[in-house]
Structures are given as structure tokens and as C-alpha cells.
């Protein structure tokens, strides 16, 4: 049975639609980009900034999936158990290498069960004080803490969080005692910081930059080894008398273990092309994310070194979750 011919306008519309249909609609699978954290987090913001360009570069539709829970382990487990063809990827943060020291049971090996593809960027933290604390520099803060051992408190987003471990490393390098107060997330922590219930904290630059500029919090120094373009006048802790100090929260792209080398290299190349796009670069910079040059060959040693460092910090801090 012959079908009636389409009008010319209808035929052109059908052709245009077929050319613009996403790859998965033509039989190819979409890329699942798993974010093991909540919507609105820095990692989620990064994923959504990159997804449209990644779809164009890779030729696959990209679906961002937020699967939070258990410090990021719930979502990462989906990646670990996912297809090895490059269609299941995950954006993990520093929590990935912190969890093995925090939790007694982790449902996968943080190194052996993933394929590190690329370390994308770091998120500098800034040490801030409530204005009631009489210190304006790192040296003044350390002197004050030595004069009042254990009296000044430091808030964090929770036991074993990056904010907690940044403070733990600060105490070790400065030789001071810190009273740690864990919160359930950065939001409640920031509220109490502004209210003066917490003396100090390490927080991401973007989370507190407006409060610093408004004079509601005092920036002392950055955790990173380089200054932040969002707070160029604030020195690093390494510049401020703690030369060995360096601590960043970071974000990386991973896949399941066992991915073929060609798939890994293609995914890394696609990601490099995405990061080179001005719109993506500008979006990440607005979040205070500092892009890190990296490759699959560099990513694995980085993960191993970060795991060793964080296991040591967690043990020294005494943080644990049953």
C-alpha cells in the first residue's frame, strides 16, 4: 500500500526534525551523567553547565541524574555498576576519597572499582571569622588560639567533610587546638557563622564571598596554593606563615572500572573540548571553580595520593560514621 506524498512543507519539517533529533532517539544510548549530590550543589551546577556542550561534542544526549545519599556513595555505586562503554559517567568530589576513612562499610573500592578519567577542577576554600573574633591575619589568629587553647570553635558541614578536614589540617600545621562543631550541611553552618554562634570555618569562596564583601564575615586566608580570582586580595595560608598548607575540594569525572582505553581517551578528549568552550569556562569561573589541567594518565595517581592524604587526616581527626 502506497502512502500519500507529504506536502513539500511537511516533508521539509520532517527532515529538519530528523536532523535535530538527539542521538539516543536514533538508536544510540544517551550519556548518563550521575551527580551523587543534591541539586544546586557545586558539582550539580558544574554538570548542568557542561551537559549541553557535551551533548554537542559527543553526539549523544546527556542526562544529568542527581542521586544523593550516604556521602555520595549511593550515586557513585550506580557508576561502578554501570555500562563500560562511556555512556555511564559520574562527577565525584573529594568525598569519594574521604568516605573510606569515614564509613565502616563502603560498597565499592574507591580506586579499583572506578576509572578516573579527568580531574576537572578545584574549589578553593576560605577561612573566615565572625567579626567578633579579634584577629585580622593568620598570624594573629594562631597567636589568639594559642593564648586561648580549645576556646575558639570551628564549624564544618559535618564530621569528615572537606570543611572539617581543612580545619583539621590547619590545626596540625599551626600547632593549635580547635573545638570542632559539625553541622548538617553548609547552609546551617553559614547561618550560625553570620549569627556569631560559630567563631570560624572553612567555606567555599562562592558561598561566603557576598558576606565577606558586606563585612559580615572576615576573610583570613585561602586553603588553596593559589589565590582566587573572586577574592584576589585574600592571601593563601601558605603565604601567611603555613608554607606546607594546601587543601582544595575538587571535582573529577569517572567511569566504571574496566573501560577500554579508546573509550577513556575519547571521553577525556570530549571533556577537554567542553571545557574549552567560553560559555562553560565562564560558568565554572563564576562558581569559583579553578580548572586543573589533567589527563587519564594523571588522574589515577592523583586519586591514589588524595586517598592516602585523606585517610591520614580522617584518622588524625577521629571522625567516623557508623
PDB file of C-alpha atoms in Angstrom:
ATOM      1  CA  UNK A   1       0.000   0.000   0.000  1.00  0.00           C
ATOM      2  CA  UNK A   2       1.389   3.359  -1.048  1.00  0.00           C
ATOM      3  CA  UNK A   3       1.385   6.213   1.399  1.00  0.00           C
ATOM      4  CA  UNK A   4       0.210   9.589   0.148  1.00  0.00           C
ATOM      5  CA  UNK A   5       3.020  12.004  -0.608  1.00  0.00           C
ATOM      6  CA  UNK A   6       3.683  14.590   2.040  1.00  0.00           C
ATOM      7  CA  UNK A   7       3.261  18.214   1.130  1.00  0.00           C
ATOM      8  CA  UNK A   8       6.612  19.863   0.456  1.00  0.00           C
ATOM      9  CA  UNK A   9       6.427  21.918   3.677  1.00  0.00           C
ATOM     10  CA  UNK A  10       5.623  18.810   5.720  1.00  0.00           C
ATOM     11  CA  UNK A  11       8.482  16.853   4.144  1.00  0.00           C
ATOM     12  CA  UNK A  12      10.956  19.621   4.940  1.00  0.00           C
ATOM     13  CA  UNK A  13       9.705  19.811   8.528  1.00  0.00           C
ATOM     14  CA  UNK A  14      10.106  16.051   8.945  1.00  0.00           C
ATOM     15  CA  UNK A  15      13.633  16.176   7.537  1.00  0.00           C
ATOM     16  CA  UNK A  16      14.601  19.043   9.850  1.00  0.00           C
ATOM     17  CA  UNK A  17      13.193  17.176  12.824  1.00  0.00           C
ATOM     18  CA  UNK A  18      15.164  14.049  11.977  1.00  0.00           C
ATOM     19  CA  UNK A  19      18.400  16.029  11.714  1.00  0.00           C
ATOM     20  CA  UNK A  20      17.922  17.658  15.115  1.00  0.00           C
ATOM     21  CA  UNK A  21      16.726  14.586  16.990  1.00  0.00           C
ATOM     22  CA  UNK A  22      19.102  13.569  19.793  1.00  0.00           C
ATOM     23  CA  UNK A  23      21.368  10.618  19.085  1.00  0.00           C
ATOM     24  CA  UNK A  24      19.581   8.324  21.516  1.00  0.00           C
ATOM     25  CA  UNK A  25      16.313   8.760  19.570  1.00  0.00           C
ATOM     26  CA  UNK A  26      18.076   7.288  16.540  1.00  0.00           C
ATOM     27  CA  UNK A  27      19.148   4.162  18.409  1.00  0.00           C
ATOM     28  CA  UNK A  28      22.180   5.324  20.404  1.00  0.00           C
ATOM     29  CA  UNK A  29      22.150   5.384  24.191  1.00  0.00           C
ATOM     30  CA  UNK A  30      22.293   8.726  25.992  1.00  0.00           C
ATOM     31  CA  UNK A  31      25.134   9.531  28.377  1.00  0.00           C
ATOM     32  CA  UNK A  32      24.019   9.257  31.988  1.00  0.00           C
ATOM     33  CA  UNK A  33      25.987  11.883  33.914  1.00  0.00           C
ATOM     34  CA  UNK A  34      25.479  10.885  37.537  1.00  0.00           C
ATOM     35  CA  UNK A  35      25.810  13.562  40.218  1.00  0.00           C
ATOM     36  CA  UNK A  36      25.961  11.835  43.619  1.00  0.00           C
ATOM     37  CA  UNK A  37      24.995  15.070  45.372  1.00  0.00           C
ATOM     38  CA  UNK A  38      21.904  17.245  45.663  1.00  0.00           C
ATOM     39  CA  UNK A  39      20.513  19.638  43.086  1.00  0.00           C
ATOM     40  CA  UNK A  40      22.081  23.066  43.489  1.00  0.00           C
ATOM     41  CA  UNK A  41      25.405  21.774  44.831  1.00  0.00           C
ATOM     42  CA  UNK A  42      28.624  22.933  43.173  1.00  0.00           C
ATOM     43  CA  UNK A  43      29.013  19.544  41.474  1.00  0.00           C
ATOM     44  CA  UNK A  44      25.437  19.700  40.184  1.00  0.00           C
ATOM     45  CA  UNK A  45      25.966  23.232  38.878  1.00  0.00           C
ATOM     46  CA  UNK A  46      29.090  22.051  37.047  1.00  0.00           C
ATOM     47  CA  UNK A  47      27.250  19.103  35.499  1.00  0.00           C
ATOM     48  CA  UNK A  48      24.424  21.262  34.196  1.00  0.00           C
ATOM     49  CA  UNK A  49      26.847  23.846  32.827  1.00  0.00           C
ATOM     50  CA  UNK A  50      28.710  21.174  30.863  1.00  0.00           C
ATOM     51  CA  UNK A  51      25.854  18.909  29.740  1.00  0.00           C
ATOM     52  CA  UNK A  52      24.558  20.847  26.682  1.00  0.00           C
ATOM     53  CA  UNK A  53      28.042  21.280  25.206  1.00  0.00           C
ATOM     54  CA  UNK A  54      28.978  17.679  25.999  1.00  0.00           C
ATOM     55  CA  UNK A  55      25.917  16.554  24.071  1.00  0.00           C
ATOM     56  CA  UNK A  56      27.034  18.543  21.016  1.00  0.00           C
ATOM     57  CA  UNK A  57      30.631  17.376  21.221  1.00  0.00           C
ATOM     58  CA  UNK A  58      29.899  13.695  21.882  1.00  0.00           C
ATOM     59  CA  UNK A  59      26.884  13.340  19.614  1.00  0.00           C
ATOM     60  CA  UNK A  60      24.861  11.771  22.457  1.00  0.00           C
ATOM     61  CA  UNK A  61      22.093  13.209  24.544  1.00  0.00           C
ATOM     62  CA  UNK A  62      23.310  13.871  28.091  1.00  0.00           C
ATOM     63  CA  UNK A  63      21.011  13.232  31.034  1.00  0.00           C
ATOM     64  CA  UNK A  64      22.103  14.642  34.401  1.00  0.00           C
ATOM     65  CA  UNK A  65      20.923  12.387  37.245  1.00  0.00           C
ATOM     66  CA  UNK A  66      21.068  13.552  40.868  1.00  0.00           C
ATOM     67  CA  UNK A  67      21.425  10.514  43.129  1.00  0.00           C
ATOM     68  CA  UNK A  68      22.481  11.858  46.550  1.00  0.00           C
ATOM     69  CA  UNK A  69      22.883   9.864  49.728  1.00  0.00           C
ATOM     70  CA  UNK A  70      25.483   8.280  52.017  1.00  0.00           C
ATOM     71  CA  UNK A  71      28.116  10.943  51.362  1.00  0.00           C
ATOM     72  CA  UNK A  72      27.911  10.418  47.607  1.00  0.00           C
ATOM     73  CA  UNK A  73      28.184   6.622  47.707  1.00  0.00           C
ATOM     74  CA  UNK A  74      24.618   5.984  46.521  1.00  0.00           C
ATOM     75  CA  UNK A  75      25.152   7.711  43.192  1.00  0.00           C
ATOM     76  CA  UNK A  76      28.710   6.527  42.717  1.00  0.00           C
ATOM     77  CA  UNK A  77      27.566   2.922  43.139  1.00  0.00           C
ATOM     78  CA  UNK A  78      25.387   3.431  40.050  1.00  0.00           C
ATOM     79  CA  UNK A  79      28.503   4.421  38.115  1.00  0.00           C
ATOM     80  CA  UNK A  80      30.507   1.488  39.480  1.00  0.00           C
ATOM     81  CA  UNK A  81      27.791  -0.900  38.275  1.00  0.00           C
ATOM     82  CA  UNK A  82      27.174   0.934  35.003  1.00  0.00           C
ATOM     83  CA  UNK A  83      27.971   0.124  31.388  1.00  0.00           C
ATOM     84  CA  UNK A  84      31.635   0.373  30.448  1.00  0.00           C
ATOM     85  CA  UNK A  85      31.022   1.943  27.042  1.00  0.00           C
ATOM     86  CA  UNK A  86      31.251   5.592  28.111  1.00  0.00           C
ATOM     87  CA  UNK A  87      27.510   6.089  28.485  1.00  0.00           C
ATOM     88  CA  UNK A  88      27.582   5.976  32.305  1.00  0.00           C
ATOM     89  CA  UNK A  89      29.801   8.614  33.873  1.00  0.00           C
ATOM     90  CA  UNK A  90      29.941  10.267  37.275  1.00  0.00           C
ATOM     91  CA  UNK A  91      31.106  13.561  38.698  1.00  0.00           C
ATOM     92  CA  UNK A  92      32.676  12.835  42.074  1.00  0.00           C
ATOM     93  CA  UNK A  93      34.119  15.215  44.631  1.00  0.00           C
ATOM     94  CA  UNK A  94      36.735  14.918  47.354  1.00  0.00           C
ATOM     95  CA  UNK A  95      34.152  12.959  49.363  1.00  0.00           C
ATOM     96  CA  UNK A  96      34.964   9.978  47.168  1.00  0.00           C
ATOM     97  CA  UNK A  97      38.358   9.567  48.845  1.00  0.00           C
ATOM     98  CA  UNK A  98      37.150  10.681  52.280  1.00  0.00           C
ATOM     99  CA  UNK A  99      34.377   8.091  52.631  1.00  0.00           C
ATOM    100  CA  UNK A 100      36.671   5.035  53.015  1.00  0.00           C
ATOM    101  CA  UNK A 101      38.066   6.580  56.194  1.00  0.00           C
ATOM    102  CA  UNK A 102      34.707   7.784  57.500  1.00  0.00           C
ATOM    103  CA  UNK A 103      32.378   4.860  56.902  1.00  0.00           C
ATOM    104  CA  UNK A 104      32.894   1.348  58.209  1.00  0.00           C
ATOM    105  CA  UNK A 105      31.197  -0.108  55.148  1.00  0.00           C
ATOM    106  CA  UNK A 106      31.750   1.269  51.647  1.00  0.00           C
ATOM    107  CA  UNK A 107      30.046  -0.768  48.884  1.00  0.00           C
ATOM    108  CA  UNK A 108      32.933  -0.391  46.434  1.00  0.00           C
ATOM    109  CA  UNK A 109      36.675   0.211  46.280  1.00  0.00           C
ATOM    110  CA  UNK A 110      37.385   3.913  45.788  1.00  0.00           C
ATOM    111  CA  UNK A 111      40.237   3.149  43.373  1.00  0.00           C
ATOM    112  CA  UNK A 112      39.842  -0.364  41.938  1.00  0.00           C
ATOM    113  CA  UNK A 113      36.133  -0.077  41.075  1.00  0.00           C
ATOM    114  CA  UNK A 114      36.297   3.141  39.040  1.00  0.00           C
ATOM    115  CA  UNK A 115      38.147   4.541  36.047  1.00  0.00           C
ATOM    116  CA  UNK A 116      39.413   8.060  36.783  1.00  0.00           C
ATOM    117  CA  UNK A 117      39.068   9.967  33.506  1.00  0.00           C
ATOM    118  CA  UNK A 118      39.940  13.544  34.366  1.00  0.00           C
ATOM    119  CA  UNK A 119      40.317  15.821  37.379  1.00  0.00           C
ATOM    120  CA  UNK A 120      38.260  18.787  36.236  1.00  0.00           C
ATOM    121  CA  UNK A 121      38.808  21.491  38.793  1.00  0.00           C
ATOM    122  CA  UNK A 122      39.195  22.548  42.387  1.00  0.00           C
ATOM    123  CA  UNK A 123      37.027  24.667  44.636  1.00  0.00           C
ATOM    124  CA  UNK A 124      39.152  26.891  46.892  1.00  0.00           C
ATOM    125  CA  UNK A 125      38.017  27.237  50.475  1.00  0.00           C
ATOM    126  CA  UNK A 126      38.411  30.403  52.509  1.00  0.00           C
ATOM    127  CA  UNK A 127      38.977  30.576  56.255  1.00  0.00           C
ATOM    128  CA  UNK A 128      36.521  33.131  57.600  1.00  0.00           C
ATOM    129  CA  UNK A 129      35.937  34.563  61.060  1.00  0.00           C
ATOM    130  CA  UNK A 130      32.943  36.184  62.675  1.00  0.00           C
ATOM    131  CA  UNK A 131      33.876  39.881  63.117  1.00  0.00           C
ATOM    132  CA  UNK A 132      33.734  39.462  66.906  1.00  0.00           C
ATOM    133  CA  UNK A 133      36.947  37.399  66.799  1.00  0.00           C
ATOM    134  CA  UNK A 134      39.820  39.876  67.331  1.00  0.00           C
ATOM    135  CA  UNK A 135      42.155  38.669  64.575  1.00  0.00           C
ATOM    136  CA  UNK A 136      42.751  40.001  61.084  1.00  0.00           C
ATOM    137  CA  UNK A 137      45.600  37.812  59.839  1.00  0.00           C
ATOM    138  CA  UNK A 138      46.618  34.176  60.094  1.00  0.00           C
ATOM    139  CA  UNK A 139      49.443  35.090  62.465  1.00  0.00           C
ATOM    140  CA  UNK A 140      47.060  36.971  64.755  1.00  0.00           C
ATOM    141  CA  UNK A 141      44.561  34.110  64.684  1.00  0.00           C
ATOM    142  CA  UNK A 142      47.203  31.498  65.546  1.00  0.00           C
ATOM    143  CA  UNK A 143      48.516  33.666  68.399  1.00  0.00           C
ATOM    144  CA  UNK A 144      44.976  34.121  69.732  1.00  0.00           C
ATOM    145  CA  UNK A 145      44.272  30.397  69.573  1.00  0.00           C
ATOM    146  CA  UNK A 146      47.493  29.580  71.398  1.00  0.00           C
ATOM    147  CA  UNK A 147      46.592  32.100  74.089  1.00  0.00           C
ATOM    148  CA  UNK A 148      43.102  30.565  74.398  1.00  0.00           C
ATOM    149  CA  UNK A 149      43.674  26.831  73.759  1.00  0.00           C
ATOM    150  CA  UNK A 150      40.485  24.998  72.850  1.00  0.00           C
ATOM    151  CA  UNK A 151      38.266  28.028  73.361  1.00  0.00           C
ATOM    152  CA  UNK A 152      37.685  29.131  69.763  1.00  0.00           C
ATOM    153  CA  UNK A 153      35.398  26.863  67.795  1.00  0.00           C
ATOM    154  CA  UNK A 154      35.418  25.876  64.136  1.00  0.00           C
ATOM    155  CA  UNK A 155      32.240  24.847  62.374  1.00  0.00           C
ATOM    156  CA  UNK A 156      32.001  22.448  59.439  1.00  0.00           C
ATOM    157  CA  UNK A 157      29.412  20.828  57.188  1.00  0.00           C
ATOM    158  CA  UNK A 158      29.766  17.575  59.124  1.00  0.00           C
ATOM    159  CA  UNK A 159      32.240  15.083  60.560  1.00  0.00           C
ATOM    160  CA  UNK A 160      34.743  14.110  57.911  1.00  0.00           C
ATOM    161  CA  UNK A 161      33.538  16.716  55.415  1.00  0.00           C
ATOM    162  CA  UNK A 162      36.093  18.612  53.355  1.00  0.00           C
ATOM    163  CA  UNK A 163      35.410  21.663  55.522  1.00  0.00           C
ATOM    164  CA  UNK A 164      36.183  19.641  58.651  1.00  0.00           C
ATOM    165  CA  UNK A 165      39.390  18.156  57.253  1.00  0.00           C
ATOM    166  CA  UNK A 166      40.570  21.561  56.018  1.00  0.00           C
ATOM    167  CA  UNK A 167      40.248  22.748  59.625  1.00  0.00           C
ATOM    168  CA  UNK A 168      41.970  19.642  60.940  1.00  0.00           C
ATOM    169  CA  UNK A 169      44.941  20.258  58.654  1.00  0.00           C
ATOM    170  CA  UNK A 170      45.022  23.907  59.745  1.00  0.00           C
ATOM    171  CA  UNK A 171      45.207  22.893  63.405  1.00  0.00           C
ATOM    172  CA  UNK A 172      48.040  20.471  62.683  1.00  0.00           C
ATOM    173  CA  UNK A 173      50.095  22.914  60.643  1.00  0.00           C
ATOM    174  CA  UNK A 174      49.526  25.825  63.031  1.00  0.00           C
ATOM    175  CA  UNK A 175      50.006  23.739  66.184  1.00  0.00           C
ATOM    176  CA  UNK A 176      46.724  24.880  67.758  1.00  0.00           C
ATOM    177  CA  UNK A 177      43.751  23.227  69.408  1.00  0.00           C
ATOM    178  CA  UNK A 178      40.384  23.641  67.713  1.00  0.00           C
ATOM    179  CA  UNK A 179      36.961  22.875  69.121  1.00  0.00           C
ATOM    180  CA  UNK A 180      35.078  21.332  66.189  1.00  0.00           C
ATOM    181  CA  UNK A 181      31.321  21.844  65.771  1.00  0.00           C
ATOM    182  CA  UNK A 182      29.796  19.707  62.991  1.00  0.00           C
ATOM    183  CA  UNK A 183      26.635  20.841  61.199  1.00  0.00           C
ATOM    184  CA  UNK A 184      24.373  19.058  58.758  1.00  0.00           C
ATOM    185  CA  UNK A 185      25.363  20.977  55.688  1.00  0.00           C
ATOM    186  CA  UNK A 186      26.833  24.319  54.686  1.00  0.00           C
ATOM    187  CA  UNK A 187      23.517  26.197  54.995  1.00  0.00           C
ATOM    188  CA  UNK A 188      23.068  25.823  58.774  1.00  0.00           C
ATOM    189  CA  UNK A 189      26.786  26.387  59.260  1.00  0.00           C
ATOM    190  CA  UNK A 190      26.709  29.692  57.381  1.00  0.00           C
ATOM    191  CA  UNK A 191      23.636  30.840  59.337  1.00  0.00           C
ATOM    192  CA  UNK A 192      25.407  30.315  62.648  1.00  0.00           C
ATOM    193  CA  UNK A 193      28.609  31.855  61.333  1.00  0.00           C
ATOM    194  CA  UNK A 194      26.726  35.038  60.490  1.00  0.00           C
ATOM    195  CA  UNK A 195      24.995  34.940  63.872  1.00  0.00           C
ATOM    196  CA  UNK A 196      28.223  34.584  65.817  1.00  0.00           C
ATOM    197  CA  UNK A 197      27.432  31.145  67.259  1.00  0.00           C
ATOM    198  CA  UNK A 198      30.471  29.860  65.362  1.00  0.00           C
ATOM    199  CA  UNK A 199      33.836  31.636  65.549  1.00  0.00           C
ATOM    200  CA  UNK A 200      35.325  30.430  62.271  1.00  0.00           C
ATOM    201  CA  UNK A 201      35.037  27.977  59.414  1.00  0.00           C
ATOM    202  CA  UNK A 202      36.450  26.936  56.078  1.00  0.00           C
ATOM    203  CA  UNK A 203      33.764  27.516  53.432  1.00  0.00           C
ATOM    204  CA  UNK A 204      33.780  27.617  49.641  1.00  0.00           C
ATOM    205  CA  UNK A 205      34.619  31.050  48.296  1.00  0.00           C
ATOM    206  CA  UNK A 206      31.361  31.388  46.364  1.00  0.00           C
ATOM    207  CA  UNK A 207      29.251  30.526  49.422  1.00  0.00           C
ATOM    208  CA  UNK A 208      30.548  33.428  51.506  1.00  0.00           C
ATOM    209  CA  UNK A 209      32.033  35.987  49.090  1.00  0.00           C
ATOM    210  CA  UNK A 210      28.948  38.280  49.358  1.00  0.00           C
ATOM    211  CA  UNK A 211      29.088  38.153  53.176  1.00  0.00           C
ATOM    212  CA  UNK A 212      32.793  38.968  53.122  1.00  0.00           C
ATOM    213  CA  UNK A 213      32.252  41.958  50.846  1.00  0.00           C
ATOM    214  CA  UNK A 214      29.389  43.131  53.070  1.00  0.00           C
ATOM    215  CA  UNK A 215      31.628  42.983  56.147  1.00  0.00           C
ATOM    216  CA  UNK A 216      29.529  40.293  57.831  1.00  0.00           C
ATOM    217  CA  UNK A 217      32.438  37.840  57.801  1.00  0.00           C
ATOM    218  CA  UNK A 218      36.187  38.426  57.787  1.00  0.00           C
ATOM    219  CA  UNK A 219      38.326  36.510  55.311  1.00  0.00           C
ATOM    220  CA  UNK A 220      41.672  35.427  56.753  1.00  0.00           C
ATOM    221  CA  UNK A 221      43.245  33.199  54.112  1.00  0.00           C
ATOM    222  CA  UNK A 222      42.587  30.680  51.348  1.00  0.00           C
ATOM    223  CA  UNK A 223      43.137  26.938  51.637  1.00  0.00           C
ATOM    224  CA  UNK A 224      44.428  26.617  48.067  1.00  0.00           C
ATOM    225  CA  UNK A 225      48.012  27.074  46.931  1.00  0.00           C
ATOM    226  CA  UNK A 226      46.951  29.896  44.588  1.00  0.00           C
ATOM    227  CA  UNK A 227      44.762  32.943  45.160  1.00  0.00           C
ATOM    228  CA  UNK A 228      41.173  33.099  43.956  1.00  0.00           C
ATOM    229  CA  UNK A 229      40.032  35.482  41.221  1.00  0.00           C
ATOM    230  CA  UNK A 230      36.856  36.040  43.278  1.00  0.00           C
ATOM    231  CA  UNK A 231      38.870  37.231  46.312  1.00  0.00           C
ATOM    232  CA  UNK A 232      42.184  38.383  44.823  1.00  0.00           C
ATOM    233  CA  UNK A 233      43.160  40.416  47.882  1.00  0.00           C
ATOM    234  CA  UNK A 234      42.970  37.411  50.247  1.00  0.00           C
ATOM    235  CA  UNK A 235      46.294  35.565  50.674  1.00  0.00           C
ATOM    236  CA  UNK A 236      46.713  31.804  50.878  1.00  0.00           C
ATOM    237  CA  UNK A 237      47.599  30.088  54.136  1.00  0.00           C
ATOM    238  CA  UNK A 238      50.885  29.062  52.506  1.00  0.00           C
ATOM    239  CA  UNK A 239      51.642  32.752  52.002  1.00  0.00           C
ATOM    240  CA  UNK A 240      50.573  33.543  55.560  1.00  0.00           C
ATOM    241  CA  UNK A 241      53.082  31.573  57.585  1.00  0.00           C
ATOM    242  CA  UNK A 242      51.953  27.986  56.962  1.00  0.00           C
ATOM    243  CA  UNK A 243      54.092  27.077  53.925  1.00  0.00           C
ATOM    244  CA  UNK A 244      53.134  23.382  53.883  1.00  0.00           C
ATOM    245  CA  UNK A 245      49.400  24.041  53.938  1.00  0.00           C
ATOM    246  CA  UNK A 246      47.412  23.227  50.803  1.00  0.00           C
ATOM    247  CA  UNK A 247      43.878  21.868  50.707  1.00  0.00           C
ATOM    248  CA  UNK A 248      41.262  22.007  47.967  1.00  0.00           C
ATOM    249  CA  UNK A 249      37.894  20.462  47.432  1.00  0.00           C
ATOM    250  CA  UNK A 250      37.966  19.014  43.907  1.00  0.00           C
ATOM    251  CA  UNK A 251      35.685  17.519  41.266  1.00  0.00           C
ATOM    252  CA  UNK A 252      36.562  14.762  38.794  1.00  0.00           C
ATOM    253  CA  UNK A 253      34.933  12.720  36.037  1.00  0.00           C
ATOM    254  CA  UNK A 254      34.971   8.946  36.487  1.00  0.00           C
ATOM    255  CA  UNK A 255      33.505   5.851  34.892  1.00  0.00           C
ATOM    256  CA  UNK A 256      33.222   2.223  35.964  1.00  0.00           C
ATOM    257  CA  UNK A 257      36.323   0.050  36.159  1.00  0.00           C
ATOM    258  CA  UNK A 258      37.248  -1.835  33.006  1.00  0.00           C
ATOM    259  CA  UNK A 259      36.550   0.838  30.420  1.00  0.00           C
ATOM    260  CA  UNK A 260      38.520   0.318  27.213  1.00  0.00           C
ATOM    261  CA  UNK A 261      41.440   2.692  26.733  1.00  0.00           C
ATOM    262  CA  UNK A 262      39.974   4.055  23.497  1.00  0.00           C
ATOM    263  CA  UNK A 263      36.698   4.895  25.261  1.00  0.00           C
ATOM    264  CA  UNK A 264      38.536   6.610  28.113  1.00  0.00           C
ATOM    265  CA  UNK A 265      40.673   8.681  25.745  1.00  0.00           C
ATOM    266  CA  UNK A 266      37.635   9.658  23.633  1.00  0.00           C
ATOM    267  CA  UNK A 267      35.689  10.705  26.753  1.00  0.00           C
ATOM    268  CA  UNK A 268      38.655  12.712  28.045  1.00  0.00           C
ATOM    269  CA  UNK A 269      39.054  14.427  24.678  1.00  0.00           C
ATOM    270  CA  UNK A 270      35.342  15.287  24.573  1.00  0.00           C
ATOM    271  CA  UNK A 271      35.568  16.737  28.069  1.00  0.00           C
ATOM    272  CA  UNK A 272      38.602  18.823  27.119  1.00  0.00           C
ATOM    273  CA  UNK A 273      36.636  20.242  24.175  1.00  0.00           C
ATOM    274  CA  UNK A 274      33.733  21.053  26.510  1.00  0.00           C
ATOM    275  CA  UNK A 275      35.973  22.874  28.991  1.00  0.00           C
ATOM    276  CA  UNK A 276      37.472  24.910  26.142  1.00  0.00           C
ATOM    277  CA  UNK A 277      34.074  26.426  25.291  1.00  0.00           C
ATOM    278  CA  UNK A 278      33.843  30.004  26.578  1.00  0.00           C
ATOM    279  CA  UNK A 279      30.315  29.610  27.941  1.00  0.00           C
ATOM    280  CA  UNK A 280      31.327  26.604  30.006  1.00  0.00           C
ATOM    281  CA  UNK A 281      34.588  28.208  31.171  1.00  0.00           C
ATOM    282  CA  UNK A 282      32.745  31.355  32.231  1.00  0.00           C
ATOM    283  CA  UNK A 283      30.074  29.353  34.085  1.00  0.00           C
ATOM    284  CA  UNK A 284      32.683  27.382  36.039  1.00  0.00           C
ATOM    285  CA  UNK A 285      34.699  30.509  36.838  1.00  0.00           C
ATOM    286  CA  UNK A 286      31.550  32.192  38.186  1.00  0.00           C
ATOM    287  CA  UNK A 287      31.283  29.288  40.656  1.00  0.00           C
ATOM    288  CA  UNK A 288      34.871  29.829  41.771  1.00  0.00           C
ATOM    289  CA  UNK A 289      35.962  26.560  40.158  1.00  0.00           C
ATOM    290  CA  UNK A 290      39.594  26.574  39.067  1.00  0.00           C
ATOM    291  CA  UNK A 291      40.134  24.254  36.101  1.00  0.00           C
ATOM    292  CA  UNK A 292      43.004  21.802  36.545  1.00  0.00           C
ATOM    293  CA  UNK A 293      44.991  20.535  33.533  1.00  0.00           C
ATOM    294  CA  UNK A 294      44.690  16.758  33.696  1.00  0.00           C
ATOM    295  CA  UNK A 295      44.578  13.521  31.709  1.00  0.00           C
ATOM    296  CA  UNK A 296      43.554   9.899  32.375  1.00  0.00           C
ATOM    297  CA  UNK A 297      47.223   9.083  32.982  1.00  0.00           C
ATOM    298  CA  UNK A 298      47.451  11.797  35.651  1.00  0.00           C
ATOM    299  CA  UNK A 299      44.051  11.154  37.206  1.00  0.00           C
ATOM    300  CA  UNK A 300      44.785   7.727  38.709  1.00  0.00           C
ATOM    301  CA  UNK A 301      47.937   8.792  40.635  1.00  0.00           C
ATOM    302  CA  UNK A 302      46.032  11.875  41.821  1.00  0.00           C
ATOM    303  CA  UNK A 303      43.202   9.739  43.213  1.00  0.00           C
ATOM    304  CA  UNK A 304      45.661   7.434  44.983  1.00  0.00           C
ATOM    305  CA  UNK A 305      47.585  10.332  46.559  1.00  0.00           C
ATOM    306  CA  UNK A 306      44.371  12.054  47.662  1.00  0.00           C
ATOM    307  CA  UNK A 307      43.055   8.827  49.191  1.00  0.00           C
ATOM    308  CA  UNK A 308      46.240   8.388  51.225  1.00  0.00           C
ATOM    309  CA  UNK A 309      46.164  12.019  52.379  1.00  0.00           C
ATOM    310  CA  UNK A 310      42.527  11.962  53.435  1.00  0.00           C
ATOM    311  CA  UNK A 311      42.771   8.604  55.182  1.00  0.00           C
ATOM    312  CA  UNK A 312      45.555  10.090  57.277  1.00  0.00           C
ATOM    313  CA  UNK A 313      43.593  13.256  58.053  1.00  0.00           C
ATOM    314  CA  UNK A 314      40.440  11.345  58.964  1.00  0.00           C
ATOM    315  CA  UNK A 315      42.370   9.076  61.320  1.00  0.00           C
ATOM    316  CA  UNK A 316      44.023  12.045  62.996  1.00  0.00           C
ATOM    317  CA  UNK A 317      40.715  13.872  63.336  1.00  0.00           C
ATOM    318  CA  UNK A 318      38.934  10.920  64.902  1.00  0.00           C
ATOM    319  CA  UNK A 319      35.935  11.426  62.599  1.00  0.00           C
ATOM    320  CA  UNK A 320      33.851   8.367  61.823  1.00  0.00           C
ATOM    321  CA  UNK A 321      30.302   7.405  60.918  1.00  0.00           C
ATOM    322  CA  UNK A 322      28.777   4.057  61.910  1.00  0.00           C
TER     323      UNK A 322
END
